[in-house]
Amino acid sequence: MIEDKLETVTLTERQKKAQRSRSIAIAVALAALVIIFYIATIVKFGHNLSGTM
């Protein structure tokens, strides 16, 4: 079968920790972008609702 021919990679504990750290950093950066876009949208719509275009 094809599965028998596939090679698997076993990560060391150090590599797993580095991978987890990168994943957390990406998640934090993505969350920060979402918050920035949310705040920018609220500010933009806030100006439109107050009557100043």
Steps between C-alpha positions, in 0.01 A plus 500: 500500500597863466496553877781247541730703276451832679774619729405657829697762686525487876566837656724540800370674811700811409343509153151451644556790740626723219202406282259577784668835564465595133136394499427713806679799345295467180177471701583812702586696184177388333294594807666843506412558133139399561477745791658780295257442210206484741595828668561668162159387378326627815678836470411530131133416556491720809585804289225412251239455771575834662410682178849613399582349163 
